[in-house]
């Protein structure tokens, strides 16, 4: 089977390295020519919570030839349309595009390549691109072993191709086939809108968010908004990393302290992670904010669900993106007005101490 990873950045480099190390043939395709040259010359190097190097074959988009049976799509959603337009000539009628992007990308992917050729999946670990040919695994090895990927069909039918995709992804870590793809997507969207959103808005790591009571209060409201938007569409969140994300819904701010232990249990594996959106801001690139927190906001407006905390994250990150400035923890003050509306019910800092 001719297989490629398109968008071999932070995650794609690591996934490609694992698949190649397992003895499967996979091409890494990326627009960064220096990165492609380094991959071909020195192999894909993985650092962080695990370290190894694997020889790989890499191409820039303009040097790709032939047809592919399976494409793992890992580009930023800001480049999805352009990328898939280029890829069309390399797809045959039975090709499959498995999107492992953030947000809810399936609707655009199926529009571009057809529903019958589209499969979706969520990634349960994080990475940081360090330099050409080198990417750091910033989540724990336990995260790979327990919940690296969750994949599914748009219509929920478990077709044979899912088992084949699973074989490739299990070269990296645990891969589960689920029948509720949108439930998976909203669970991953919650993961990204919360910690990635706040990491990008505050210019910090996931661990720094996790350790700050006020930041976690905002984050709890972000998660609640995401769940309520999903429920407005009759979508139930699917458990991820062995945990029920429906637990994060709030009936009031008084619920927040009892949610924190579960946040700590899940995200303590990812404390070193810095949102890819923050990495983009640091490099002066466009972020995926409109495809992550922005999705919650747009669908909230469409279904009559208020999303003020997600709106604020979008506002902060979009402003930094336009002005090409960096975000900082000082941006937490911009949430004060929203928090004041819940002041009577909000827990004191002491309530967060175990």
Coordinates of N, CA and C in Angstrom, one line a residue, residues 88-307:
X88 N -5.2 16.1 -5.4 CA -6.3 15.4 -6.1 C -5.7 14.5 -7.2
X89 N -4.7 14.9 -7.9 CA -4.1 14.1 -9.0 C -3.3 12.9 -8.5
X90 N -3.1 12.8 -7.2 CA -2.4 11.7 -6.6 C -3.3 10.7 -5.9
X91 N -4.7 10.9 -6.1 CA -5.7 10.1 -5.4 C -6.4 9.3 -6.5
X92 N -6.6 8.1 -6.3 CA -7.5 7.3 -7.2 C -8.9 7.1 -6.5
X93 N -9.7 6.4 -7.2 CA -11.1 6.3 -6.7 C -11.2 5.6 -5.4
X94 N -10.3 4.7 -5.1 CA -10.3 4.0 -3.8 C -9.4 4.5 -2.8
X95 N -8.7 5.6 -3.0 CA -7.8 6.2 -2.0 C -8.6 6.7 -0.8
X96 N -7.9 6.7 0.3 CA -8.5 7.2 1.6 C -7.6 8.3 2.1
X97 N -8.3 9.4 2.5 CA -7.6 10.5 3.2 C -8.1 10.4 4.7
X98 N -7.1 10.2 5.6 CA -7.4 10.1 7.0 C -6.9 11.4 7.6
X99 N -7.9 12.3 8.0 CA -7.5 13.6 8.5 C -7.2 13.4 10.1
X100 N -6.0 13.8 10.5 CA -5.7 13.8 11.9 C -5.5 15.2 12.4
X101 N -6.1 16.2 11.7 CA -6.0 17.6 12.1 C -6.8 17.9 13.3
X102 N -6.5 19.1 13.8 CA -7.3 19.7 14.9 C -8.7 20.1 14.5
X103 N -9.5 20.4 15.4 CA -10.8 20.9 15.1 C -11.8 19.9 14.6
X104 N -12.6 20.3 13.6 CA -13.6 19.3 13.0 C -13.4 19.5 11.5
X105 N -12.3 18.9 10.9 CA -11.9 19.1 9.5 C -12.7 18.3 8.5
X106 N -13.4 17.2 9.0 CA -14.0 16.3 8.0 C -14.9 16.9 7.0
X107 N -15.6 18.0 7.4 CA -16.6 18.6 6.5 C -15.9 19.2 5.3
X108 N -14.7 19.8 5.5 CA -14.0 20.4 4.4 C -13.3 19.3 3.6
X109 N -12.7 18.3 4.3 CA -12.0 17.2 3.6 C -13.0 16.4 2.7
X110 N -14.2 16.1 3.2 CA -15.1 15.4 2.4 C -15.6 16.2 1.2
X111 N -15.7 17.5 1.4 CA -16.1 18.4 0.3 C -15.1 18.4 -0.8
X112 N -13.8 18.3 -0.4 CA -12.7 18.3 -1.4 C -12.5 17.0 -2.1
X113 N -12.5 15.9 -1.3 CA -12.2 14.6 -1.9 C -13.3 13.6 -2.0
X114 N -14.5 13.9 -1.4 CA -15.6 13.0 -1.3 C -15.7 12.3 0.0
X115 N -17.0 12.1 0.4 CA -17.2 11.4 1.7 C -16.7 10.0 1.7
X116 N -16.8 9.3 0.5 CA -16.4 7.9 0.5 C -14.9 7.8 0.6
X117 N -14.1 8.8 0.5 CA -12.7 8.7 0.6 C -12.2 9.4 1.9
X118 N -13.1 9.8 2.8 CA -12.7 10.5 4.0 C -12.9 9.7 5.3
X119 N -11.8 9.7 6.1 CA -11.8 9.1 7.4 C -11.3 10.1 8.4
X120 N -11.8 10.1 9.6 CA -11.3 11.1 10.6 C -10.6 10.4 11.8
X121 N -9.8 11.2 12.5 CA -9.2 10.7 13.7 C -8.7 11.8 14.6
X122 N -8.6 11.4 15.8 CA -8.1 12.4 16.8 C -6.8 11.9 17.4
X123 N -5.8 12.8 17.6 CA -4.5 12.5 18.1 C -4.5 12.8 19.6
X124 N -4.0 11.8 20.4 CA -4.0 12.0 21.9 C -2.7 12.4 22.5
X125 N -1.8 12.9 21.7 CA -0.5 13.3 22.2 C 0.0 14.5 21.6
X126 N 1.0 15.2 22.1 CA 1.5 16.4 21.6 C 2.9 16.4 21.2
X127 N 3.4 17.3 20.4 CA 4.7 17.4 19.9 C 5.1 18.8 19.6
X128 N 6.4 19.1 19.6 CA 6.9 20.4 19.2 C 8.0 20.2 18.1
X129 N 7.9 20.9 17.0 CA 8.9 20.9 16.0 C 10.1 21.7 16.4
X130 N 11.3 21.1 16.5 CA 12.4 21.8 17.0 C 13.3 22.5 15.9
X131 N 13.6 21.7 14.9 CA 14.4 22.2 13.8 C 14.3 21.2 12.6
X132 N 14.8 21.5 11.4 CA 14.7 20.6 10.3 C 15.1 19.2 10.7
X133 N 14.2 18.2 10.5 CA 14.5 16.8 10.8 C 14.3 16.4 12.2
X134 N 13.9 17.3 13.1 CA 13.9 17.0 14.5 C 12.6 17.4 15.2
X135 N 11.9 16.6 15.8 CA 10.6 16.9 16.5 C 10.6 16.3 17.9
X136 N 10.1 17.0 18.9 CA 10.1 16.5 20.3 C 8.7 16.0 20.7
X137 N 8.7 14.8 21.3 CA 7.5 14.3 21.9 C 7.3 14.9 23.2
X138 N 6.3 15.8 23.4 CA 6.1 16.5 24.6 C 5.1 15.9 25.6
X139 N 4.4 14.9 25.1 CA 3.5 14.1 26.0 C 4.3 12.9 26.5
X140 N 3.8 12.2 27.5 CA 4.5 11.1 28.1 C 4.3 9.9 27.2
X141 N 5.2 8.9 27.4 CA 5.1 7.6 26.6 C 3.8 6.9 27.0
X142 N 3.4 7.2 28.3 CA 2.1 6.6 28.7 C 0.9 7.0 27.8
X143 N 1.0 8.3 27.4 CA -0.1 8.8 26.5 C -0.1 8.0 25.2
X144 N 1.1 7.7 24.7 CA 1.1 6.9 23.5 C 0.6 5.5 23.7
X145 N 1.0 4.9 24.8 CA 0.6 3.5 25.1 C -0.9 3.4 25.4
X146 N -1.5 4.4 25.9 CA -2.9 4.3 26.3 C -3.9 4.9 25.3
X147 N -3.5 6.0 24.6 CA -4.5 6.7 23.8 C -3.9 7.5 22.7
X148 N -3.1 6.9 21.8 CA -2.4 7.7 20.8 C -3.4 8.2 19.8
X149 N -4.3 7.4 19.3 CA -5.3 7.8 18.2 C -6.6 7.1 18.5
X150 N -7.6 7.8 18.0 CA -9.0 7.3 17.9 C -9.5 7.7 16.5
X151 N -10.0 6.7 15.8 CA -10.4 6.9 14.4 C -11.8 6.4 14.1
X152 N -12.4 6.9 13.0 CA -13.7 6.4 12.7 C -14.2 7.0 11.4
X153 N -15.3 6.4 10.9 CA -15.9 6.9 9.6 C -16.9 8.0 10.0
X154 N -17.2 8.8 9.0 CA -18.1 9.9 9.2 C -19.5 9.4 9.6
X155 N -19.9 8.3 8.9 CA -21.3 7.8 9.1 C -21.3 6.7 10.2
X156 N -20.1 6.5 10.9 CA -20.1 5.5 12.0 C -20.0 4.1 11.6
X157 N -20.0 3.7 10.3 CA -19.8 2.4 9.9 C -18.4 1.9 10.0
X158 N -18.2 0.7 10.6 CA -16.8 0.2 10.7 C -16.4 -0.6 9.5
X159 N -15.8 0.1 8.5 CA -15.4 -0.6 7.3 C -14.0 -1.2 7.4
X160 N -13.7 -2.2 6.5 CA -12.4 -2.8 6.6 C -11.2 -1.9 6.6
X161 N -11.3 -0.8 5.9 CA -10.1 0.1 5.8 C -9.7 0.7 7.1
X162 N -10.6 0.8 8.1 CA -10.2 1.3 9.4 C -9.2 0.3 10.0
X163 N -9.4 -1.0 9.8 CA -8.4 -1.9 10.4 C -7.1 -1.7 9.8
X164 N -7.0 -1.4 8.5 CA -5.7 -1.2 7.9 C -5.1 0.1 8.4
X165 N -5.9 1.2 8.5 CA -5.3 2.4 9.0 C -4.8 2.2 10.4
X166 N -5.6 1.4 11.2 CA -5.2 1.1 12.6 C -3.8 0.4 12.6
X167 N -3.5 -0.5 11.7 CA -2.2 -1.1 11.7 C -1.1 -0.1 11.5
X168 N -1.3 0.9 10.7 CA -0.2 1.9 10.6 C -0.1 2.7 11.8
X169 N -1.2 3.2 12.4 CA -1.1 4.1 13.5 C -0.7 3.3 14.8
X170 N -0.9 2.0 14.9 CA -0.5 1.3 16.0 C 1.1 1.1 16.1
X171 N 1.7 1.5 15.0 CA 3.2 1.6 15.0 C 3.6 2.7 16.0
X172 N 2.8 3.6 16.2 CA 3.0 4.8 17.1 C 2.5 4.5 18.5
X173 N 1.3 4.0 18.6 CA 0.7 3.8 19.9 C -0.7 3.2 19.8
X174 N -1.3 3.1 20.9 CA -2.7 2.6 21.0 C -3.7 3.3 20.1
X175 N -4.4 2.5 19.3 CA -5.3 3.1 18.3 C -6.7 2.4 18.5
X176 N -7.7 3.2 18.7 CA -9.1 2.7 18.9 C -10.0 3.1 17.7
X177 N -10.8 2.1 17.3 CA -11.8 2.4 16.3 C -13.1 2.6 17.0
X178 N -13.7 3.8 16.8 CA -15.0 4.1 17.4 C -16.0 4.5 16.4
X179 N -17.3 4.3 16.7 CA -18.4 4.5 15.8 C -19.0 5.9 15.8
X180 N -18.6 6.7 16.8 CA -19.1 8.1 17.0 C -18.0 9.1 16.7
X181 N -17.8 9.3 15.4 CA -16.6 10.2 15.0 C -16.8 11.6 15.5
X182 N -18.1 12.1 15.4 CA -18.3 13.5 15.8 C -18.1 13.6 17.4
X183 N -18.5 12.6 18.1 CA -18.2 12.6 19.5 C -16.8 12.6 19.8
X184 N -16.0 11.9 19.0 CA -14.5 11.9 19.1 C -14.0 13.3 18.9
X185 N -14.5 13.9 17.8 CA -14.1 15.2 17.3 C -14.4 16.2 18.4
X186 N -15.5 16.2 19.0 CA -15.8 17.2 20.0 C -15.0 17.0 21.3
X187 N -14.7 15.7 21.6 CA -13.8 15.5 22.8 C -12.5 16.1 22.5
X188 N -11.9 15.9 21.3 CA -10.6 16.4 21.0 C -10.7 17.9 20.8
X189 N -11.8 18.4 20.3 CA -12.0 19.9 20.2 C -12.0 20.5 21.6
X190 N -12.6 19.8 22.6 CA -12.6 20.3 24.0 C -11.1 20.3 24.5
X191 N -10.3 19.3 24.2 CA -8.9 19.2 24.6 C -8.2 20.4 24.0
X192 N -8.4 20.7 22.8 CA -7.7 21.8 22.1 C -8.2 23.2 22.5
X193 N -9.5 23.3 22.6 CA -10.1 24.6 22.9 C -9.7 25.0 24.4
X194 N -9.5 24.1 25.2 CA -9.2 24.4 26.6 C -7.7 24.7 26.8
X195 N -6.9 23.7 26.8 CA -5.5 23.8 27.1 C -4.7 24.5 26.0
X196 N -5.0 24.1 24.7 CA -4.3 24.8 23.6 C -4.8 26.2 23.5
X197 N -6.1 26.4 23.7 CA -6.6 27.8 23.6 C -6.0 28.7 24.7
X198 N -6.0 28.2 25.9 CA -5.4 29.0 27.0 C -3.9 29.2 26.9
X199 N -3.2 28.1 26.4 CA -1.8 28.2 26.2 C -1.4 29.3 25.2
X200 N -2.2 29.3 24.1 CA -2.0 30.3 23.1 C -2.3 31.7 23.6
X201 N -3.4 31.8 24.3 CA -3.9 33.1 24.8 C -3.0 33.7 25.9
X202 N -2.3 32.8 26.7 CA -1.5 33.3 27.8 C 0.0 33.1 27.6
X203 N 0.4 32.6 26.4 CA 1.8 32.4 26.1 C 2.5 31.5 27.1
X204 N 2.0 30.3 27.3 CA 2.6 29.5 28.4 C 2.3 28.0 28.0
X205 N 2.9 27.1 28.8 CA 2.7 25.7 28.7 C 1.4 25.2 29.3
X206 N 1.0 24.0 29.0 CA -0.2 23.4 29.6 C 0.0 23.3 31.1
X207 N 1.2 23.0 31.5 CA 1.4 22.9 33.0 C 1.2 24.2 33.7
X208 N 1.6 25.3 33.1 CA 1.4 26.6 33.8 C -0.1 26.9 33.9
X209 N -0.9 26.5 32.9 CA -2.3 26.7 33.0 C -2.9 25.9 34.1
X210 N -2.5 24.6 34.1 CA -3.0 23.7 35.1 C -2.7 24.1 36.5
X211 N -1.6 24.8 36.7 CA -1.2 25.2 38.1 C -1.9 26.5 38.6
X212 N -2.6 27.2 37.7 CA -3.1 28.5 38.0 C -4.6 28.5 38.2
X213 N -5.1 28.8 39.4 CA -6.6 28.6 39.7 C -7.5 29.5 38.8
X214 N -7.1 30.8 38.5 CA -7.9 31.6 37.7 C -7.9 31.1 36.3
X215 N -6.7 30.7 35.8 CA -6.7 30.2 34.4 C -7.5 29.0 34.3
X216 N -7.5 28.1 35.3 CA -8.3 26.9 35.2 C -9.8 27.2 35.4
X217 N -10.2 28.2 36.1 CA -11.6 28.6 36.1 C -12.1 29.0 34.7
X218 N -11.3 29.8 34.0 CA -11.6 30.2 32.6 C -11.7 28.9 31.8
X219 N -10.7 28.0 31.9 CA -10.7 26.8 31.1 C -11.9 25.9 31.4
X220 N -12.4 25.9 32.6 CA -13.5 25.1 32.9 C -14.8 25.6 32.2
X221 N -14.9 26.9 32.1 CA -16.0 27.5 31.3 C -15.9 27.3 29.8
X222 N -14.6 27.3 29.3 CA -14.4 27.0 27.9 C -14.9 25.6 27.6
X223 N -14.5 24.6 28.5 CA -14.9 23.2 28.3 C -16.5 23.1 28.3
X224 N -17.1 23.8 29.3 CA -18.5 23.7 29.4 C -19.2 24.2 28.2
X225 N -18.7 25.3 27.6 CA -19.3 25.9 26.4 C -19.2 24.9 25.2
X226 N -18.1 24.2 25.1 CA -17.9 23.2 24.1 C -18.9 22.1 24.2
X227 N -19.1 21.6 25.4 CA -20.0 20.5 25.6 C -21.4 20.9 25.3
X228 N -21.8 22.1 25.8 CA -23.2 22.6 25.5 C -23.4 22.8 24.0
X229 N -22.4 23.2 23.3 CA -22.6 23.4 21.8 C -22.8 22.0 21.2
X230 N -22.0 21.0 21.6 CA -22.2 19.7 21.1 C -23.6 19.1 21.4
X231 N -24.0 19.3 22.6 CA -25.3 18.8 23.0 C -26.4 19.5 22.2
X232 N -26.2 20.8 21.8 CA -27.3 21.4 21.0 C -27.4 20.8 19.7
X233 N -26.4 20.0 19.3 CA -26.4 19.3 18.0 C -26.7 17.8 18.2
X234 N -27.1 17.4 19.4 CA -27.4 16.0 19.7 C -26.2 15.2 19.6
X235 N -25.0 15.7 19.9 CA -23.7 15.0 19.9 C -23.3 14.8 21.4
X236 N -23.0 13.6 21.7 CA -22.4 13.3 23.0 C -20.9 13.0 22.9
X237 N -20.1 13.6 23.8 CA -18.7 13.5 23.7 C -18.3 12.0 24.0
X238 N -17.3 11.5 23.3 CA -16.8 10.2 23.5 C -15.7 10.2 24.5
X239 N -15.6 9.2 25.4 CA -14.4 9.2 26.3 C -13.1 9.2 25.6
X240 N -12.1 9.9 26.1 CA -10.8 9.9 25.6 C -9.8 9.6 26.7
X241 N -8.7 9.0 26.4 CA -7.7 8.6 27.4 C -8.4 7.9 28.6
X242 N -9.5 7.1 28.3 CA -10.1 6.3 29.3 C -11.0 7.1 30.2
X243 N -11.3 8.4 29.9 CA -12.1 9.3 30.8 C -13.3 9.8 30.0
X244 N -14.4 10.0 30.8 CA -15.6 10.6 30.2 C -15.6 12.1 30.2
X245 N -15.5 12.7 29.0 CA -15.4 14.1 28.9 C -16.7 14.8 29.2
X246 N -17.8 14.1 29.2 CA -19.1 14.7 29.6 C -19.1 15.2 31.0
X247 N -18.1 14.6 31.8 CA -18.0 15.0 33.2 C -17.7 16.5 33.4
X248 N -17.1 17.1 32.3 CA -16.7 18.5 32.4 C -17.8 19.5 32.3
X249 N -19.0 19.1 32.0 CA -20.1 20.0 31.9 C -20.4 20.6 33.3
X250 N -20.8 21.9 33.3 CA -21.1 22.6 34.6 C -22.5 22.9 34.7
X251 N -23.1 22.7 35.9 CA -24.4 23.2 36.1 C -24.3 24.6 36.7
X252 N -23.2 24.9 37.4 CA -22.9 26.2 37.8 C -21.4 26.3 38.1
X253 N -20.9 27.5 38.4 CA -19.4 27.6 38.8 C -19.1 26.8 40.0
X254 N -20.0 26.6 40.8 CA -19.8 25.8 42.1 C -19.2 24.4 41.7
X255 N -19.5 23.9 40.5 CA -19.0 22.6 40.1 C -17.5 22.5 39.9
X256 N -16.9 23.7 39.6 CA -15.5 23.7 39.1 C -14.5 22.9 40.0
X257 N -14.5 23.2 41.3 CA -13.5 22.4 42.1 C -13.5 20.9 42.0
X258 N -14.7 20.4 41.8 CA -14.8 18.9 41.7 C -14.4 18.4 40.3
X259 N -14.2 19.3 39.4 CA -13.8 18.9 38.1 C -12.2 18.8 38.0
X260 N -11.6 19.6 38.8 CA -10.1 19.8 38.7 C -9.3 18.5 38.8
X261 N -9.6 17.6 39.8 CA -8.8 16.4 39.8 C -8.8 15.6 38.5
X262 N -9.9 15.6 37.8 CA -9.9 14.9 36.5 C -9.0 15.6 35.5
X263 N -9.1 17.0 35.4 CA -8.2 17.7 34.6 C -6.7 17.4 34.9
X264 N -6.4 17.3 36.2 CA -5.0 17.0 36.6 C -4.6 15.6 36.2
X265 N -5.6 14.7 36.3 CA -5.3 13.3 36.0 C -5.0 13.2 34.5
X266 N -5.8 13.8 33.7 CA -5.6 13.7 32.2 C -4.4 14.5 31.7
X267 N -4.3 15.8 32.1 CA -3.4 16.6 31.5 C -2.0 16.7 32.2
X268 N -1.9 16.0 33.3 CA -0.5 15.9 34.0 C 0.5 15.2 33.0
X269 N 0.0 14.4 32.1 CA 0.8 13.7 31.1 C 1.4 14.7 30.0
X270 N 0.8 15.9 30.0 CA 1.1 16.9 28.9 C 1.6 18.2 29.4
X271 N 2.1 18.3 30.6 CA 2.5 19.5 31.3 C 3.5 20.3 30.5
X272 N 4.4 19.6 29.8 CA 5.5 20.3 29.0 C 5.0 20.9 27.7
X273 N 3.8 20.5 27.3 CA 3.3 20.8 26.0 C 3.0 22.3 25.8
X274 N 3.4 22.9 24.7 CA 3.0 24.3 24.4 C 2.2 24.2 23.1
X275 N 1.0 24.9 23.1 CA 0.1 24.8 22.0 C 0.8 25.1 20.7
X276 N 0.4 24.3 19.6 CA 0.9 24.6 18.3 C 0.5 26.0 17.9
X277 N -0.6 26.5 18.3 CA -1.1 27.8 18.0 C -0.1 28.9 18.6
X278 N 0.4 28.6 19.8 CA 1.4 29.5 20.4 C 2.7 29.4 19.6
X279 N 3.1 28.2 19.2 CA 4.3 28.1 18.4 C 4.2 28.9 17.1
X280 N 3.0 28.9 16.5 CA 2.7 29.7 15.3 C 2.9 31.2 15.5
X281 N 2.3 31.6 16.7 CA 2.4 33.0 17.0 C 3.9 33.4 17.2
X282 N 4.7 32.6 17.8 CA 6.1 32.8 18.0 C 6.9 32.9 16.7
X283 N 6.3 32.2 15.7 CA 7.0 32.2 14.4 C 6.4 33.2 13.4
X284 N 5.4 33.9 13.9 CA 4.7 34.9 13.0 C 3.8 34.3 12.0
X285 N 3.3 33.1 12.2 CA 2.5 32.4 11.3 C 1.0 32.5 11.7
X286 N 0.1 32.3 10.7 CA -1.3 32.2 11.0 C -1.6 31.0 11.9
X287 N -2.5 31.2 12.8 CA -2.8 30.1 13.7 C -4.1 29.4 13.3
X288 N -4.5 28.3 14.0 CA -5.7 27.6 13.7 C -6.8 28.0 14.6
X289 N -6.7 29.2 15.2 CA -7.7 29.6 16.2 C -9.1 29.6 15.7
X290 N -9.3 29.9 14.4 CA -10.7 29.9 13.8 C -11.2 28.5 13.6
X291 N -10.3 27.5 13.7 CA -10.7 26.1 13.5 C -10.8 25.3 14.8
X292 N -10.5 26.0 15.9 CA -10.5 25.3 17.2 C -11.6 26.1 18.1
X293 N -11.1 27.1 18.8 CA -12.1 27.8 19.6 C -13.1 28.5 18.7
X294 N -12.7 28.9 17.5 CA -13.6 29.6 16.6 C -14.8 28.7 16.2
X295 N -14.5 27.4 16.1 CA -15.6 26.4 15.7 C -16.7 26.4 16.8
X296 N -16.2 26.4 18.1 CA -17.2 26.5 19.2 C -18.0 27.7 19.1
X297 N -17.4 28.8 18.8 CA -18.1 30.1 18.8 C -19.1 30.1 17.6
X298 N -18.7 29.7 16.4 CA -19.6 29.8 15.3 C -20.8 28.8 15.5
X299 N -20.5 27.6 15.9 CA -21.6 26.7 16.1 C -22.5 27.1 17.3
X300 N -21.9 27.7 18.3 CA -22.7 28.2 19.4 C -23.7 29.3 18.9
X301 N -23.2 30.2 18.0 CA -24.1 31.2 17.5 C -25.2 30.6 16.6
X302 N -24.8 29.6 15.9 CA -25.8 28.9 15.0 C -26.9 28.2 15.8
X303 N -26.5 27.7 17.0 CA -27.5 26.9 17.8 C -27.9 27.6 19.1
X304 N -27.7 28.9 19.2 CA -28.2 29.6 20.3 C -27.5 29.4 21.6
X305 N -26.2 29.0 21.6 CA -25.5 28.7 22.8 C -24.4 29.8 23.0
X306 N -24.5 30.5 24.1 CA -23.5 31.6 24.4 C -22.1 31.0 24.6
X307 N -21.1 31.6 24.1 CA -19.7 31.1 24.2 C -18.7 32.2 24.6

